[in-house]
Amino acid sequence: MAENINAEELARQAQLRQEIEKQIIQRFAPEDEALRQTLVAQHESGLPDIQISPIQGRLLQVLIAANNTRKILEIGALGGYSGTWMARALPADGKLITLEISPKHAEVVRAAFARAGLADRTEVRVGAASELLPALQSEAPFDFFFIDANKDGYPVYLDWALQLARPGSIIVADNNIRSGRPFQQRPEGDNADIAAYNLRAATDPRLRSILLPVDEDGMDGFAISVVLP
Ligand code: MG
């Protein structure tokens, strides 16, 4: 009997969490037609449905507003969903550069930006991030970084973000909790790279950071760092 009550209570709490999330999205982070179309196009192009949530999109916009961001560098474009959220938070003369390894996917992203009326302030660069990043030094500093790409590259991407940043720049990385896999004593595969990133974010004296559960019922989330003066 007690077990039944617990199961009922858990179900009630889960339903309540869903309702709260729905209300937050409706009030603060509603998706418009362009964002919905971006998800449809992403799906039809065979890209995985692993984009950020509307709440995460809105959080990126809040952070972008917080430090007067004019230049954003995104590593890992996917279907252009996160890029659309971020580019919309830019001033009219702002710019988002997003790096995408697949030429086919880059076309999906360009179409998404065009549909959202953001073609003038966005640029998709095609290639491996490790090859594209050195060429960005002449365009630095960037005010805001969003890292959401191959997880084994995260430590190197953090190095590059620090090189291309200014004091006050904000660096956000997605999927740094991954249901706790990077927290295991000996994380396996690319979870070890996420663990290395999280350690750096927590201990590098140039950064003030937090790992924030913000998706999947707290099972995944953002590492958020500010570059200190
Ligand atoms: Mg992600």
PDB file of C-alpha atoms and ligand atoms in Angstrom:
ATOM      1  CA  MET A   1       0.000   0.000   0.000  1.00  0.00           C
ATOM      2  CA  ALA A   2       2.761   2.419   0.982  1.00  0.00           C
ATOM      3  CA  GLU A   3       4.502   1.679  -2.310  1.00  0.00           C
ATOM      4  CA  ASN A   4       1.342   2.578  -4.210  1.00  0.00           C
ATOM      5  CA  ILE A   5       1.086   5.882  -2.401  1.00  0.00           C
ATOM      6  CA  ASN A   6       4.722   6.620  -3.248  1.00  0.00           C
ATOM      7  CA  ALA A   7       4.180   5.762  -6.910  1.00  0.00           C
ATOM      8  CA  GLU A   8       1.113   7.999  -7.002  1.00  0.00           C
ATOM      9  CA  GLU A   9       2.966  10.803  -5.300  1.00  0.00           C
ATOM     10  CA  LEU A  10       5.883  10.477  -7.745  1.00  0.00           C
ATOM     11  CA  ALA A  11       3.504  10.574 -10.705  1.00  0.00           C
ATOM     12  CA  ARG A  12       1.793  13.645  -9.248  1.00  0.00           C
ATOM     13  CA  GLN A  13       5.130  15.408  -8.812  1.00  0.00           C
ATOM     14  CA  ALA A  14       6.216  14.544 -12.345  1.00  0.00           C
ATOM     15  CA  GLN A  15       2.956  15.930 -13.709  1.00  0.00           C
ATOM     16  CA  LEU A  16       3.366  19.081 -11.639  1.00  0.00           C
ATOM     17  CA  ARG A  17       6.931  19.562 -12.944  1.00  0.00           C
ATOM     18  CA  GLN A  18       5.648  19.246 -16.513  1.00  0.00           C
ATOM     19  CA  GLU A  19       2.899  21.769 -15.871  1.00  0.00           C
ATOM     20  CA  ILE A  20       5.357  24.249 -14.323  1.00  0.00           C
ATOM     21  CA  GLU A  21       7.709  23.859 -17.296  1.00  0.00           C
ATOM     22  CA  LYS A  22       4.818  24.408 -19.696  1.00  0.00           C
ATOM     23  CA  GLN A  23       3.818  27.599 -17.879  1.00  0.00           C
ATOM     24  CA  ILE A  24       7.422  28.896 -17.882  1.00  0.00           C
ATOM     25  CA  ILE A  25       7.767  28.237 -21.618  1.00  0.00           C
ATOM     26  CA  GLN A  26       4.421  29.908 -22.375  1.00  0.00           C
ATOM     27  CA  ARG A  27       5.294  32.985 -20.346  1.00  0.00           C
ATOM     28  CA  PHE A  28       9.014  33.399 -21.046  1.00  0.00           C
ATOM     29  CA  ALA A  29      10.091  31.259 -23.983  1.00  0.00           C
ATOM     30  CA  PRO A  30       7.308  30.579 -26.479  1.00  0.00           C
ATOM     31  CA  GLU A  31       8.367  29.088 -29.819  1.00  0.00           C
ATOM     32  CA  ASP A  32       7.157  30.998 -32.853  1.00  0.00           C
ATOM     33  CA  GLU A  33       6.517  29.646 -36.336  1.00  0.00           C
ATOM     34  CA  ALA A  34      10.146  30.088 -37.458  1.00  0.00           C
ATOM     35  CA  LEU A  35      11.488  28.041 -34.533  1.00  0.00           C
ATOM     36  CA  ARG A  36       8.862  25.343 -35.081  1.00  0.00           C
ATOM     37  CA  GLN A  37       9.713  25.233 -38.799  1.00  0.00           C
ATOM     38  CA  THR A  38      13.391  24.889 -37.927  1.00  0.00           C
ATOM     39  CA  LEU A  39      12.599  21.752 -35.935  1.00  0.00           C
ATOM     40  CA  VAL A  40      10.490  20.333 -38.773  1.00  0.00           C
ATOM     41  CA  ALA A  41      13.273  20.988 -41.315  1.00  0.00           C
ATOM     42  CA  GLN A  42      15.864  19.532 -38.949  1.00  0.00           C
ATOM     43  CA  HIS A  43      13.808  16.372 -38.555  1.00  0.00           C
ATOM     44  CA  GLU A  44      13.148  16.057 -42.296  1.00  0.00           C
ATOM     45  CA  SER A  45      16.867  16.436 -43.003  1.00  0.00           C
ATOM     46  CA  GLY A  46      17.586  13.411 -40.865  1.00  0.00           C
ATOM     47  CA  LEU A  47      19.325  15.392 -38.119  1.00  0.00           C
ATOM     48  CA  PRO A  48      18.803  14.074 -34.579  1.00  0.00           C
ATOM     49  CA  ASP A  49      16.264  15.808 -32.290  1.00  0.00           C
ATOM     50  CA  ILE A  50      18.883  16.777 -29.716  1.00  0.00           C
ATOM     51  CA  GLN A  51      18.521  20.555 -29.830  1.00  0.00           C
ATOM     52  CA  ILE A  52      18.294  22.710 -26.724  1.00  0.00           C
ATOM     53  CA  SER A  53      14.929  23.313 -25.030  1.00  0.00           C
ATOM     54  CA  PRO A  54      13.034  26.625 -25.243  1.00  0.00           C
ATOM     55  CA  ILE A  55      13.997  27.355 -21.630  1.00  0.00           C
ATOM     56  CA  GLN A  56      17.669  26.850 -22.523  1.00  0.00           C
ATOM     57  CA  GLY A  57      17.221  29.074 -25.586  1.00  0.00           C
ATOM     58  CA  ARG A  58      15.780  31.806 -23.397  1.00  0.00           C
ATOM     59  CA  LEU A  59      18.565  31.383 -20.843  1.00  0.00           C
ATOM     60  CA  LEU A  60      21.119  31.941 -23.632  1.00  0.00           C
ATOM     61  CA  GLN A  61      19.258  35.130 -24.596  1.00  0.00           C
ATOM     62  CA  VAL A  62      19.315  36.383 -20.995  1.00  0.00           C
ATOM     63  CA  LEU A  63      23.065  35.779 -20.755  1.00  0.00           C
ATOM     64  CA  ILE A  64      23.648  37.432 -24.144  1.00  0.00           C
ATOM     65  CA  ALA A  65      21.817  40.525 -22.896  1.00  0.00           C
ATOM     66  CA  ALA A  66      23.779  40.499 -19.634  1.00  0.00           C
ATOM     67  CA  ASN A  67      27.195  41.320 -21.112  1.00  0.00           C
ATOM     68  CA  ASN A  68      26.281  43.466 -24.144  1.00  0.00           C
ATOM     69  CA  THR A  69      27.146  40.706 -26.591  1.00  0.00           C
ATOM     70  CA  ARG A  70      27.675  41.813 -30.185  1.00  0.00           C
ATOM     71  CA  LYS A  71      29.658  38.829 -31.465  1.00  0.00           C
ATOM     72  CA  ILE A  72      28.708  35.208 -30.821  1.00  0.00           C
ATOM     73  CA  LEU A  73      30.686  32.123 -31.744  1.00  0.00           C
ATOM     74  CA  GLU A  74      28.747  28.855 -31.785  1.00  0.00           C
ATOM     75  CA  ILE A  75      30.574  25.554 -32.120  1.00  0.00           C
ATOM     76  CA  GLY A  76      28.135  22.961 -33.472  1.00  0.00           C
ATOM     77  CA  ALA A  77      25.156  24.335 -35.401  1.00  0.00           C
ATOM     78  CA  LEU A  78      22.919  21.214 -35.626  1.00  0.00           C
ATOM     79  CA  GLY A  79      19.765  22.516 -37.405  1.00  0.00           C
ATOM     80  CA  GLY A  80      20.080  26.187 -36.472  1.00  0.00           C
ATOM     81  CA  TYR A  81      17.620  26.096 -33.569  1.00  0.00           C
ATOM     82  CA  SER A  82      20.003  27.342 -30.857  1.00  0.00           C
ATOM     83  CA  GLY A  83      21.551  29.756 -33.359  1.00  0.00           C
ATOM     84  CA  THR A  84      18.130  31.265 -34.031  1.00  0.00           C
ATOM     85  CA  TRP A  85      17.491  31.815 -30.310  1.00  0.00           C
ATOM     86  CA  MET A  86      20.908  33.444 -29.885  1.00  0.00           C
ATOM     87  CA  ALA A  87      20.943  35.588 -33.046  1.00  0.00           C
ATOM     88  CA  ARG A  88      17.560  37.019 -32.055  1.00  0.00           C
ATOM     89  CA  ALA A  89      19.121  38.414 -28.885  1.00  0.00           C
ATOM     90  CA  LEU A  90      21.780  40.338 -30.837  1.00  0.00           C
ATOM     91  CA  PRO A  91      21.610  44.045 -31.607  1.00  0.00           C
ATOM     92  CA  ALA A  92      21.014  44.915 -35.286  1.00  0.00           C
ATOM     93  CA  ASP A  93      24.752  45.282 -35.934  1.00  0.00           C
ATOM     94  CA  GLY A  94      25.583  42.067 -34.065  1.00  0.00           C
ATOM     95  CA  LYS A  95      26.894  38.875 -35.615  1.00  0.00           C
ATOM     96  CA  LEU A  96      26.698  35.163 -34.942  1.00  0.00           C
ATOM     97  CA  ILE A  97      29.237  32.834 -36.538  1.00  0.00           C
ATOM     98  CA  THR A  98      28.392  29.152 -36.269  1.00  0.00           C
ATOM     99  CA  LEU A  99      30.734  26.291 -37.150  1.00  0.00           C
ATOM    100  CA  GLU A 100      29.311  23.188 -38.785  1.00  0.00           C
ATOM    101  CA  ILE A 101      31.230  20.183 -40.037  1.00  0.00           C
ATOM    102  CA  SER A 102      28.665  18.890 -42.556  1.00  0.00           C
ATOM    103  CA  PRO A 103      28.073  20.944 -45.763  1.00  0.00           C
ATOM    104  CA  LYS A 104      24.598  19.401 -46.087  1.00  0.00           C
ATOM    105  CA  HIS A 105      23.633  20.377 -42.552  1.00  0.00           C
ATOM    106  CA  ALA A 106      25.102  23.842 -43.077  1.00  0.00           C
ATOM    107  CA  GLU A 107      22.530  24.367 -45.839  1.00  0.00           C
ATOM    108  CA  VAL A 108      19.743  23.383 -43.426  1.00  0.00           C
ATOM    109  CA  VAL A 109      21.081  25.949 -40.947  1.00  0.00           C
ATOM    110  CA  ARG A 110      21.365  28.724 -43.546  1.00  0.00           C
ATOM    111  CA  ALA A 111      17.777  28.068 -44.616  1.00  0.00           C
ATOM    112  CA  ALA A 112      16.655  28.218 -40.974  1.00  0.00           C
ATOM    113  CA  PHE A 113      18.368  31.576 -40.428  1.00  0.00           C
ATOM    114  CA  ALA A 114      16.897  32.957 -43.674  1.00  0.00           C
ATOM    115  CA  ARG A 115      13.386  31.804 -42.656  1.00  0.00           C
ATOM    116  CA  ALA A 116      13.774  33.553 -39.312  1.00  0.00           C
ATOM    117  CA  GLY A 117      14.917  36.793 -41.006  1.00  0.00           C
ATOM    118  CA  LEU A 118      18.411  36.470 -39.541  1.00  0.00           C
ATOM    119  CA  ALA A 119      20.500  36.018 -42.705  1.00  0.00           C
ATOM    120  CA  ASP A 120      22.052  39.473 -42.294  1.00  0.00           C
ATOM    121  CA  ARG A 121      23.550  38.781 -38.865  1.00  0.00           C
ATOM    122  CA  THR A 122      24.522  35.123 -39.150  1.00  0.00           C
ATOM    123  CA  GLU A 123      27.240  33.201 -40.935  1.00  0.00           C
ATOM    124  CA  VAL A 124      27.684  29.441 -41.183  1.00  0.00           C
ATOM    125  CA  ARG A 125      31.280  28.270 -41.651  1.00  0.00           C
ATOM    126  CA  VAL A 126      31.749  24.733 -42.867  1.00  0.00           C
ATOM    127  CA  GLY A 127      34.521  22.496 -41.639  1.00  0.00           C
ATOM    128  CA  ALA A 128      35.970  20.819 -38.577  1.00  0.00           C
ATOM    129  CA  ALA A 129      35.961  23.237 -35.652  1.00  0.00           C
ATOM    130  CA  SER A 130      39.583  22.368 -34.864  1.00  0.00           C
ATOM    131  CA  GLU A 131      40.528  23.647 -38.335  1.00  0.00           C
ATOM    132  CA  LEU A 132      38.223  26.673 -38.393  1.00  0.00           C
ATOM    133  CA  LEU A 133      39.012  28.005 -34.909  1.00  0.00           C
ATOM    134  CA  PRO A 134      42.618  29.182 -35.554  1.00  0.00           C
ATOM    135  CA  ALA A 135      41.399  31.349 -38.444  1.00  0.00           C
ATOM    136  CA  LEU A 136      39.001  33.181 -36.106  1.00  0.00           C
ATOM    137  CA  GLN A 137      41.809  34.879 -34.180  1.00  0.00           C
ATOM    138  CA  SER A 138      41.713  37.887 -36.514  1.00  0.00           C
ATOM    139  CA  GLU A 139      37.985  38.308 -35.726  1.00  0.00           C
ATOM    140  CA  ALA A 140      38.324  38.056 -31.939  1.00  0.00           C
ATOM    141  CA  PRO A 141      37.286  38.948 -29.349  1.00  0.00           C
ATOM    142  CA  PHE A 142      33.920  37.221 -29.211  1.00  0.00           C
ATOM    143  CA  ASP A 143      31.575  38.206 -26.389  1.00  0.00           C
ATOM    144  CA  PHE A 144      29.685  34.948 -26.162  1.00  0.00           C
ATOM    145  CA  PHE A 145      30.445  31.294 -26.932  1.00  0.00           C
ATOM    146  CA  PHE A 146      28.068  28.363 -27.164  1.00  0.00           C
ATOM    147  CA  ILE A 147      29.715  24.951 -27.354  1.00  0.00           C
ATOM    148  CA  ASP A 148      27.366  22.132 -28.384  1.00  0.00           C
ATOM    149  CA  ALA A 149      29.312  19.786 -30.643  1.00  0.00           C
ATOM    150  CA  ASN A 150      31.351  16.553 -30.514  1.00  0.00           C
ATOM    151  CA  LYS A 151      31.990  15.989 -26.812  1.00  0.00           C
ATOM    152  CA  ASP A 152      35.567  14.712 -27.245  1.00  0.00           C
ATOM    153  CA  GLY A 153      36.466  18.173 -28.518  1.00  0.00           C
ATOM    154  CA  TYR A 154      35.180  20.089 -25.483  1.00  0.00           C
ATOM    155  CA  PRO A 155      38.525  20.639 -23.686  1.00  0.00           C
ATOM    156  CA  VAL A 156      40.104  21.990 -26.884  1.00  0.00           C
ATOM    157  CA  TYR A 157      37.059  24.172 -27.581  1.00  0.00           C
ATOM    158  CA  LEU A 158      37.365  25.663 -24.101  1.00  0.00           C
ATOM    159  CA  ASP A 159      41.028  26.464 -24.789  1.00  0.00           C
ATOM    160  CA  TRP A 160      40.022  28.228 -27.989  1.00  0.00           C
ATOM    161  CA  ALA A 161      37.153  30.095 -26.355  1.00  0.00           C
ATOM    162  CA  LEU A 162      39.584  31.453 -23.770  1.00  0.00           C
ATOM    163  CA  GLN A 163      41.954  32.524 -26.551  1.00  0.00           C
ATOM    164  CA  LEU A 164      39.184  34.262 -28.479  1.00  0.00           C
ATOM    165  CA  ALA A 165      37.488  35.861 -25.462  1.00  0.00           C
ATOM    166  CA  ARG A 166      37.715  39.194 -23.652  1.00  0.00           C
ATOM    167  CA  PRO A 167      37.245  39.861 -19.946  1.00  0.00           C
ATOM    168  CA  GLY A 168      33.496  39.566 -19.407  1.00  0.00           C
ATOM    169  CA  SER A 169      32.929  37.081 -22.221  1.00  0.00           C
ATOM    170  CA  ILE A 170      30.527  34.270 -21.380  1.00  0.00           C
ATOM    171  CA  ILE A 171      31.185  30.648 -22.363  1.00  0.00           C
ATOM    172  CA  VAL A 172      28.297  28.158 -22.262  1.00  0.00           C
ATOM    173  CA  ALA A 173      28.699  24.436 -23.000  1.00  0.00           C
ATOM    174  CA  ASP A 174      25.765  22.040 -23.370  1.00  0.00           C
ATOM    175  CA  ASN A 175      25.401  18.451 -22.157  1.00  0.00           C
ATOM    176  CA  ASN A 176      27.917  18.737 -19.339  1.00  0.00           C
ATOM    177  CA  ILE A 177      25.885  16.658 -16.861  1.00  0.00           C
ATOM    178  CA  ARG A 178      24.770  13.768 -19.098  1.00  0.00           C
ATOM    179  CA  SER A 179      22.864  11.869 -16.389  1.00  0.00           C
ATOM    180  CA  GLY A 180      25.959  12.011 -14.172  1.00  0.00           C
ATOM    181  CA  ARG A 181      28.233   9.965 -16.440  1.00  0.00           C
ATOM    182  CA  PRO A 182      31.056  12.545 -16.341  1.00  0.00           C
ATOM    183  CA  PHE A 183      30.929  12.398 -12.513  1.00  0.00           C
ATOM    184  CA  GLN A 184      31.851   8.732 -12.288  1.00  0.00           C
ATOM    185  CA  GLN A 185      35.227   7.914 -10.822  1.00  0.00           C
ATOM    186  CA  ARG A 186      36.576   6.804 -14.202  1.00  0.00           C
ATOM    187  CA  PRO A 187      34.321   8.354 -16.850  1.00  0.00           C
ATOM    188  CA  GLU A 188      34.267   6.375 -20.090  1.00  0.00           C
ATOM    189  CA  GLY A 189      34.866   7.631 -23.642  1.00  0.00           C
ATOM    190  CA  ASP A 190      33.957  11.233 -24.277  1.00  0.00           C
ATOM    191  CA  ASN A 191      32.474  11.538 -20.771  1.00  0.00           C
ATOM    192  CA  ALA A 192      36.111  11.886 -19.678  1.00  0.00           C
ATOM    193  CA  ASP A 193      36.406  14.936 -21.944  1.00  0.00           C
ATOM    194  CA  ILE A 194      33.283  16.472 -20.408  1.00  0.00           C
ATOM    195  CA  ALA A 195      34.733  15.732 -16.960  1.00  0.00           C
ATOM    196  CA  ALA A 196      37.961  17.494 -17.974  1.00  0.00           C
ATOM    197  CA  TYR A 197      35.954  20.480 -19.200  1.00  0.00           C
ATOM    198  CA  ASN A 198      33.961  20.663 -15.967  1.00  0.00           C
ATOM    199  CA  LEU A 199      37.130  20.472 -13.877  1.00  0.00           C
ATOM    200  CA  ARG A 200      38.697  23.307 -15.866  1.00  0.00           C
ATOM    201  CA  ALA A 201      35.533  25.390 -15.621  1.00  0.00           C
ATOM    202  CA  ALA A 202      35.473  24.862 -11.855  1.00  0.00           C
ATOM    203  CA  THR A 203      39.150  25.520 -11.145  1.00  0.00           C
ATOM    204  CA  ASP A 204      40.673  27.780 -13.830  1.00  0.00           C
ATOM    205  CA  PRO A 205      41.425  31.089 -12.066  1.00  0.00           C
ATOM    206  CA  ARG A 206      40.411  32.985 -15.226  1.00  0.00           C
ATOM    207  CA  LEU A 207      36.847  31.685 -14.985  1.00  0.00           C
ATOM    208  CA  ARG A 208      33.880  31.967 -12.650  1.00  0.00           C
ATOM    209  CA  SER A 209      31.589  29.051 -13.490  1.00  0.00           C
ATOM    210  CA  ILE A 210      28.593  26.990 -12.540  1.00  0.00           C
ATOM    211  CA  LEU A 211      27.279  23.691 -13.820  1.00  0.00           C
ATOM    212  CA  LEU A 212      23.538  24.237 -14.047  1.00  0.00           C
ATOM    213  CA  PRO A 213      20.989  21.417 -14.351  1.00  0.00           C
ATOM    214  CA  VAL A 214      18.517  22.870 -16.808  1.00  0.00           C
ATOM    215  CA  ASP A 215      17.065  20.002 -18.807  1.00  0.00           C
ATOM    216  CA  GLU A 216      15.797  16.420 -18.670  1.00  0.00           C
ATOM    217  CA  ASP A 217      14.586  16.869 -15.077  1.00  0.00           C
ATOM    218  CA  GLY A 218      18.019  18.038 -13.995  1.00  0.00           C
ATOM    219  CA  MET A 219      19.814  15.128 -15.646  1.00  0.00           C
ATOM    220  CA  ASP A 220      21.582  17.384 -18.155  1.00  0.00           C
ATOM    221  CA  GLY A 221      22.512  21.008 -18.386  1.00  0.00           C
ATOM    222  CA  PHE A 222      24.851  23.885 -19.146  1.00  0.00           C
ATOM    223  CA  ALA A 223      28.326  24.700 -17.903  1.00  0.00           C
ATOM    224  CA  ILE A 224      28.282  28.508 -17.715  1.00  0.00           C
ATOM    225  CA  SER A 225      31.523  30.463 -17.300  1.00  0.00           C
ATOM    226  CA  VAL A 226      32.356  34.157 -17.207  1.00  0.00           C
ATOM    227  CA  VAL A 227      35.893  35.183 -18.196  1.00  0.00           C
ATOM    228  CA  LEU A 228      37.236  37.282 -15.316  1.00  0.00           C
ATOM    229  CA  PRO A 229      39.233  40.516 -15.780  1.00  0.00           C
TER     230      PRO A 229
HETATM  231 MG    MG B   1      23.458  19.613 -26.891  1.00  0.00          MG
END
